[in-house]
mmCIF file of C-alpha atoms and ligand atoms in Angstrom:
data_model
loop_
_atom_site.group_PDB
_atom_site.id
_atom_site.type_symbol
_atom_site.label_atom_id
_atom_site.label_comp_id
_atom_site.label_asym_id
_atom_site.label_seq_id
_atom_site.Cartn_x
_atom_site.Cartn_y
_atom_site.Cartn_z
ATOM 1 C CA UNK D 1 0.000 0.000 0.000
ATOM 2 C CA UNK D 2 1.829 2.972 -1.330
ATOM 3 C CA UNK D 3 1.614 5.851 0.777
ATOM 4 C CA UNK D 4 0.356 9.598 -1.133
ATOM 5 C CA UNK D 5 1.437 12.589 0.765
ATOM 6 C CA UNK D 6 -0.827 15.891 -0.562
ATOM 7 C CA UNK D 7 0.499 19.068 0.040
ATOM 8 C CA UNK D 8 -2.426 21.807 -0.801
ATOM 9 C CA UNK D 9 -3.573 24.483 1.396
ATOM 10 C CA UNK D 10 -7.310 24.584 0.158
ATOM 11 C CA UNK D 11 -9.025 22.654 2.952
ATOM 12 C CA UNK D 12 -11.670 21.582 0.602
ATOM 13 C CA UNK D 13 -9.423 20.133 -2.498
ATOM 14 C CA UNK D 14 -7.101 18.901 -0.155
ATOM 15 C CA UNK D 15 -10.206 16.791 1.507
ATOM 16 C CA UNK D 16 -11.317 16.129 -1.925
ATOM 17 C CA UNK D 17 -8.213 14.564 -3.330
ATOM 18 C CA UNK D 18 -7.332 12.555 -0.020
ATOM 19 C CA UNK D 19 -10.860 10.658 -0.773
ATOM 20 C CA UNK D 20 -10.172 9.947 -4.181
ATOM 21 C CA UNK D 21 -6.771 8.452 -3.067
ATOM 22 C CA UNK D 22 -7.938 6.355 -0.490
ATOM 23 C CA UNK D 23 -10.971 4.879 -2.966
ATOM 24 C CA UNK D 24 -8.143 4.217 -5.253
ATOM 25 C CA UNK D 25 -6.585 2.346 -2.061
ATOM 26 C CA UNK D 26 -3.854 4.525 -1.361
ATOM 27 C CA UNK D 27 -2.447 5.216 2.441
ATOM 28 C CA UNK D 28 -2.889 8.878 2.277
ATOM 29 C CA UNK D 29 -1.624 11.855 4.622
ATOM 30 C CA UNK D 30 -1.993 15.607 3.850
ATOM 31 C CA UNK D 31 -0.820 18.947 4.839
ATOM 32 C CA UNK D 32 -1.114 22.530 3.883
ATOM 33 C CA UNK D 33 2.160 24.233 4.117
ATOM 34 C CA UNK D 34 5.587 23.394 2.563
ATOM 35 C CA UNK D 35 7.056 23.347 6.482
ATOM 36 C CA UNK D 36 4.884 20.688 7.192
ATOM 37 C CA UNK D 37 6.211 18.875 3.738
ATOM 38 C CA UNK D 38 9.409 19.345 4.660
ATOM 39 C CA UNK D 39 9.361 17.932 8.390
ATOM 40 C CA UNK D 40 7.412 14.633 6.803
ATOM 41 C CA UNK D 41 10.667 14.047 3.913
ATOM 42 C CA UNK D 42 12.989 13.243 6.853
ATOM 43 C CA UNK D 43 12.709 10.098 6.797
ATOM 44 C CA UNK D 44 11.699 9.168 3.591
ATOM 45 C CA UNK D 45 8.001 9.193 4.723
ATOM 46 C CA UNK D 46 5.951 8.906 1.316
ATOM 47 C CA UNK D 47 5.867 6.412 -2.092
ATOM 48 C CA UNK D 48 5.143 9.882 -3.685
ATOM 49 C CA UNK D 49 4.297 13.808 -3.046
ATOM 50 C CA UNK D 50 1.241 15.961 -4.921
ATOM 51 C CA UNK D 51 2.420 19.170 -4.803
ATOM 52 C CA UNK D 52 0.181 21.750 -5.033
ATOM 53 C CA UNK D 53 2.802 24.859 -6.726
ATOM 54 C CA UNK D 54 0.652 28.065 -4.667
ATOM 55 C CA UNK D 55 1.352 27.237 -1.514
ATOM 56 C CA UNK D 56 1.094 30.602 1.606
ATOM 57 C CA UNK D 57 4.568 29.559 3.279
ATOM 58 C CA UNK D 58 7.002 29.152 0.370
ATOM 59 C CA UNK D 59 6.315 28.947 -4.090
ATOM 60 C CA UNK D 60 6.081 25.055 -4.605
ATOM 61 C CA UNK D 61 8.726 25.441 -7.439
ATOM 62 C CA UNK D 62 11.179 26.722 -4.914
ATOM 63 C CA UNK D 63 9.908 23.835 -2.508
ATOM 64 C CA UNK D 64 10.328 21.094 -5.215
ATOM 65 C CA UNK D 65 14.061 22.214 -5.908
ATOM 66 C CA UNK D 66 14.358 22.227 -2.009
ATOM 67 C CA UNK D 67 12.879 18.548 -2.219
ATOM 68 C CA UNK D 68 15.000 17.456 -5.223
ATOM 69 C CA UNK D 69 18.145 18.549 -2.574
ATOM 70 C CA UNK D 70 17.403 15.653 -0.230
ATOM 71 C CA UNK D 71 14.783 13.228 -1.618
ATOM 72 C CA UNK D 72 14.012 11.125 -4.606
ATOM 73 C CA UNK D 73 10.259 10.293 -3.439
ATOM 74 C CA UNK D 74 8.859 11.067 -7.039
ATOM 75 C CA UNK D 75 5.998 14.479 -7.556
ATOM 76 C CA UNK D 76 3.355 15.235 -9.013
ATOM 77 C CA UNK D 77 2.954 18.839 -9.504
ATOM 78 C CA UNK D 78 -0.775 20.278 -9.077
ATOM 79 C CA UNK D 79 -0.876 23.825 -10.676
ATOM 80 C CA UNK D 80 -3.078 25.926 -11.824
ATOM 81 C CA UNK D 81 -0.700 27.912 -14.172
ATOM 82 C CA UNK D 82 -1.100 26.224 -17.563
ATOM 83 C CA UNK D 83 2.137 28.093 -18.998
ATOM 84 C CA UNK D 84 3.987 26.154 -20.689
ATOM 85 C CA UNK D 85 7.480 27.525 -19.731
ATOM 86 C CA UNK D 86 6.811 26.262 -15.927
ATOM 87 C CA UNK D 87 5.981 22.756 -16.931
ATOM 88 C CA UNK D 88 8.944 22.773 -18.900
ATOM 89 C CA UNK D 89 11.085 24.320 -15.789
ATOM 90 C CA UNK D 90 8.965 22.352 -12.887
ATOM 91 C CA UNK D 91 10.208 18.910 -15.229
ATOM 92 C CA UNK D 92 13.555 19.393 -15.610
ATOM 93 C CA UNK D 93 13.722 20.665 -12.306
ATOM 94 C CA UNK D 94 12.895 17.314 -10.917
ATOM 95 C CA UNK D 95 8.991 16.691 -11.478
ATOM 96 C CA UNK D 96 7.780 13.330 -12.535
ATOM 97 C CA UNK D 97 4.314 14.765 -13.892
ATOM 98 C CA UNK D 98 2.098 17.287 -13.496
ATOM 99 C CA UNK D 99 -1.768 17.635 -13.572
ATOM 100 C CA UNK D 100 -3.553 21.534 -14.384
ATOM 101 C CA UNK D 101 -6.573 22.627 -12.165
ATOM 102 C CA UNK D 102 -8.901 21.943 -11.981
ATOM 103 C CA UNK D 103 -8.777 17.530 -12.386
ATOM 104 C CA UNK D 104 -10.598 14.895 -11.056
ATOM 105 C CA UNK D 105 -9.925 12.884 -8.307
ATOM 106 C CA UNK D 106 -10.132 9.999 -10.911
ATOM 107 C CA UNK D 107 -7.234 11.305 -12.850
ATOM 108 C CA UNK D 108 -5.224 11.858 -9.974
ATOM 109 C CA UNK D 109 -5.533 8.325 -8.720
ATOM 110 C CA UNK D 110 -4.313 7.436 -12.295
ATOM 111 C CA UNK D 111 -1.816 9.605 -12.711
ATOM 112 C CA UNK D 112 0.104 8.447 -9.359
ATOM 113 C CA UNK D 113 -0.431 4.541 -10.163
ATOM 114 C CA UNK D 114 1.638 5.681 -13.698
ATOM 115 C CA UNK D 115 4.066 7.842 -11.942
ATOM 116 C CA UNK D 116 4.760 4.541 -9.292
ATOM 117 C CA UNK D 117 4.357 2.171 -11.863
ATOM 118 C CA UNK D 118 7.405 4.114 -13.635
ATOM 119 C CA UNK D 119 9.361 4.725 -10.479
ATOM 120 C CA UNK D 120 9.007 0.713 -9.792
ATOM 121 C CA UNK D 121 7.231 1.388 -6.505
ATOM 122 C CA UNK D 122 5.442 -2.143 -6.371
ATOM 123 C CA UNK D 123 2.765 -1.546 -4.152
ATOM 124 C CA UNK D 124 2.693 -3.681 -0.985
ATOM 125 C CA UNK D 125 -0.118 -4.885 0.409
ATOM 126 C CA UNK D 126 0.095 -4.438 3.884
ATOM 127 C CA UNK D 127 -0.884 -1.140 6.405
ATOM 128 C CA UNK D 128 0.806 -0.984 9.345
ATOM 129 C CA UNK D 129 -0.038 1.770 11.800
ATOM 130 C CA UNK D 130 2.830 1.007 15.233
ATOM 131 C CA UNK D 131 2.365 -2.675 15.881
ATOM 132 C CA UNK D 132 -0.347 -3.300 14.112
ATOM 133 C CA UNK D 133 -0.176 -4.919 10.944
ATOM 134 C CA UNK D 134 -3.236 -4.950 8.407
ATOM 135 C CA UNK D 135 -2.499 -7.474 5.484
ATOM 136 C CA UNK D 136 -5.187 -6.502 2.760
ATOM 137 C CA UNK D 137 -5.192 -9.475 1.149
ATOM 138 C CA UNK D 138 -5.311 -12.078 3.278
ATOM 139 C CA UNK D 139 -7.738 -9.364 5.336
ATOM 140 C CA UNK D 140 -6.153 -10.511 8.336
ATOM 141 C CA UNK D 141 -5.167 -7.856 11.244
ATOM 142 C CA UNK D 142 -2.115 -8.745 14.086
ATOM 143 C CA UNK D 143 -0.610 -7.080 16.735
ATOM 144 C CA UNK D 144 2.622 -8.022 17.391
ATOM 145 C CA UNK D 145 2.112 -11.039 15.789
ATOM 146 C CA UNK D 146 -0.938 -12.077 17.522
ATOM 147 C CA UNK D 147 -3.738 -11.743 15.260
ATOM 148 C CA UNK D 148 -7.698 -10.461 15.962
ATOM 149 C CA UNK D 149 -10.491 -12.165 14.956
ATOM 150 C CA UNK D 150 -12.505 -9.422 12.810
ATOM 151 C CA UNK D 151 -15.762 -9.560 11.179
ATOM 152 C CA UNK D 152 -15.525 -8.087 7.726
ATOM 153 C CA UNK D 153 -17.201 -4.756 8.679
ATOM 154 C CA UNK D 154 -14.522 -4.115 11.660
ATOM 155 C CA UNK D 155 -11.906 -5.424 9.120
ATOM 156 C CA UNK D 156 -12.778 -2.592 6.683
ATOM 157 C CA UNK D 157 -13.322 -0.190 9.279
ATOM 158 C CA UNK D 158 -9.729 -0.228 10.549
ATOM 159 C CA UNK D 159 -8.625 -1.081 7.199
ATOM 160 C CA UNK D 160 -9.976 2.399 5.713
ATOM 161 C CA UNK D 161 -8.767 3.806 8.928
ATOM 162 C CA UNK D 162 -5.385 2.667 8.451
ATOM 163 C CA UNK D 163 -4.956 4.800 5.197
ATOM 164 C CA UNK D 164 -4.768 7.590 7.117
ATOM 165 C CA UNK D 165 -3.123 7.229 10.277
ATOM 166 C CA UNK D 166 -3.463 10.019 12.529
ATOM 167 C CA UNK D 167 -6.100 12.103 11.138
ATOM 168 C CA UNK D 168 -9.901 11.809 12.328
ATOM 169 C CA UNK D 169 -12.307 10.462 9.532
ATOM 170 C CA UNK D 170 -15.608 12.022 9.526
ATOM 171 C CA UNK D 171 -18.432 9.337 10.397
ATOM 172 C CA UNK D 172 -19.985 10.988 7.527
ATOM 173 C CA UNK D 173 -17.418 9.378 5.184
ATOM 174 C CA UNK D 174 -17.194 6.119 6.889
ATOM 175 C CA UNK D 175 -20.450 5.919 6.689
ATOM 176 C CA UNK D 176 -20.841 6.210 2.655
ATOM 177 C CA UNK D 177 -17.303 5.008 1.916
ATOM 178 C CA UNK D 178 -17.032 1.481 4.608
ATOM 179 C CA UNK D 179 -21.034 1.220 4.998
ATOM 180 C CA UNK D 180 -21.408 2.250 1.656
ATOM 181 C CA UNK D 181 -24.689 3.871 2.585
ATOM 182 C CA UNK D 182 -26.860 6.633 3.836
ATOM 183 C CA UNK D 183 -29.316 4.892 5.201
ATOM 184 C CA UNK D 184 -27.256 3.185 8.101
ATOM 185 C CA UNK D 185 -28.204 3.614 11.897
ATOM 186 C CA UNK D 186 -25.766 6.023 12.791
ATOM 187 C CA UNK D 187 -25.043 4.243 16.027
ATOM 188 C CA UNK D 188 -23.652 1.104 13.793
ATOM 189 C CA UNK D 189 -20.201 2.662 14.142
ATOM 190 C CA UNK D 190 -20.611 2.904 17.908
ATOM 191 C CA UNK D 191 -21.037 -0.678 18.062
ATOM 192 C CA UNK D 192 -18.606 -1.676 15.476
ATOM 193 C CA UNK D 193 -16.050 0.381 17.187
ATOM 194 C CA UNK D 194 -17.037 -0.727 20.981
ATOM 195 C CA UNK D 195 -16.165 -4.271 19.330
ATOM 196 C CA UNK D 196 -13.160 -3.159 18.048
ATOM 197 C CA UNK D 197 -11.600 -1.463 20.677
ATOM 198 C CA UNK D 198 -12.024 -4.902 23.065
ATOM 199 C CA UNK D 199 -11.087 -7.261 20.372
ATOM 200 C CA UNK D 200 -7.291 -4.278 20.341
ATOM 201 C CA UNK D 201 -7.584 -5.124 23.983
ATOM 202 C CA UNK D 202 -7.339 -8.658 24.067
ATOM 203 C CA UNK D 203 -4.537 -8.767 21.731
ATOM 204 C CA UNK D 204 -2.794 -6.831 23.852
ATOM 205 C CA UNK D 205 -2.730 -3.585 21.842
ATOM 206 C CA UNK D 206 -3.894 -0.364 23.799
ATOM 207 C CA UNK D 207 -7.504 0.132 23.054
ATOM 208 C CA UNK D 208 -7.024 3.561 22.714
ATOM 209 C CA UNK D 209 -4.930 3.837 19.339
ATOM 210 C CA UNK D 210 -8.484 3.739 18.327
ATOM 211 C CA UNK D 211 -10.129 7.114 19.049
ATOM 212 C CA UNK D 212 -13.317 9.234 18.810
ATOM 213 C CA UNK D 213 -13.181 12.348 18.390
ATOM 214 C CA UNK D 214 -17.224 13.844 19.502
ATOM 215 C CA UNK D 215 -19.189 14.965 16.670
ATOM 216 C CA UNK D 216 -16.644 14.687 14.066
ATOM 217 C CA UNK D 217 -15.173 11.317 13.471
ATOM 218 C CA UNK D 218 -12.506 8.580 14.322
ATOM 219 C CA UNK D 219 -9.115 8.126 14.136
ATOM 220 C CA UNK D 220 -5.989 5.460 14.217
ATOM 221 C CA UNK D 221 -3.256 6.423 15.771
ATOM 222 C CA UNK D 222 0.126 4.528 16.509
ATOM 223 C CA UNK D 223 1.062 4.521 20.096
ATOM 224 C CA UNK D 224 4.813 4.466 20.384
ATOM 225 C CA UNK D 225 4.102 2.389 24.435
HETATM 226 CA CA1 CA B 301 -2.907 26.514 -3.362
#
């Protein structure tokens, strides 16, 4: 599972383009400044980087040549400046593609399979967030090599979890995208995650790498303990 980092500072494309990413099964993290890019490069943190170019800390053509300095993870440059001079600059300065605002999520998600596909980045098939190991094809979850016994809705609720370690997932989202529905009884997460949380227990994970956060959503975190 190849890991997307997205660095955009519009909240809502930024949210946008993470979905479309994790459909496409990508492990996906995002931030909004080039700082924040930078901090995540050491260590080599992602399989790839979508760059947005106007970002409100530093010009994403500076930060790419910045990037290119230390790191080999390959980019995708977002941009909305369709000039053809930049392209030609932002690829020989080290970008592996480049997509022009406004594109679909769907073309994105293609886009970095080619890019990887290119740069030999064989996706694995495995999430791990700390000890926790999520093997996506055998759909089989241990922790510390000791596995839990998941139904297949808590299976693709920590699954889709996984993708994004760290951040909280709307229950809106899980909803449509691990329910695949409207129409569910909102409390269905409650239970499924009640379930979960003992099933971490008794493995001997900490219960609490799983986390609600009120009225928003959930999140997976790795606990270093
Ligand atoms: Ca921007």
């Amino acid at each position: 599972m190849p890991t997307v980092l997205i660095v955009e500072d519009d909240e809502l494309v930024r949210e946008a383009l993470t979905r479309s990413l994790v459909r496409a099964g990508y492990a996906v993290a995002a931030v909004g400044t080039a700082m924040e890019l930078m901090r995540r490069l050491v260590p080599e943190y992602a399989d790839l980087v979508v760059l947005d170019l106007g970002l409100p800390d530093l010009d994403g053509a500076q930060v790419l040549k910045m990037m290119r300095a230390v790191s080999r993870v390959p980019v995708i440059i977002a941009t909305a400046r369709g000039e053809e001079a930049d392209i030609v600059r932002l690829l020989r300065d080290g970008a592996d593609d480049y997509l022009v605002k406004p594109f679909s999520g769907e073309q994105l998600a293609a886009r970095v399979l080619a890019v990887l596909r290119r740069s030999g980045g064989a996706p694995p098939d495995t999430l791990r967030v700390g000890d926790l190991v999520i093997d996506l094809t055998q759909r089989t979850v241990t922790f510390r090599d000791r596995p839990l016994v998941l139904n297949r809705r808590e299976f693709d609720l920590l699954a889709y979890l996984a993708r994004r370690p760290g951040a909280v997932v709307a229950r809106r989202e899980l909803l449509t995208e691990v329910w695949r529905s409207r129409d569910v009884y909102d409390r269905a997460i409650d239970v499924h995650v009640y379930w979960l949380r003992r099933k971490l227990a008794e493995s001997g994970a900490s219960p609490d790498c799983l986390k609600t956060v009120r009225g928003v959503g959930l999140r997976l975190v790795a606990l270093s303990e």
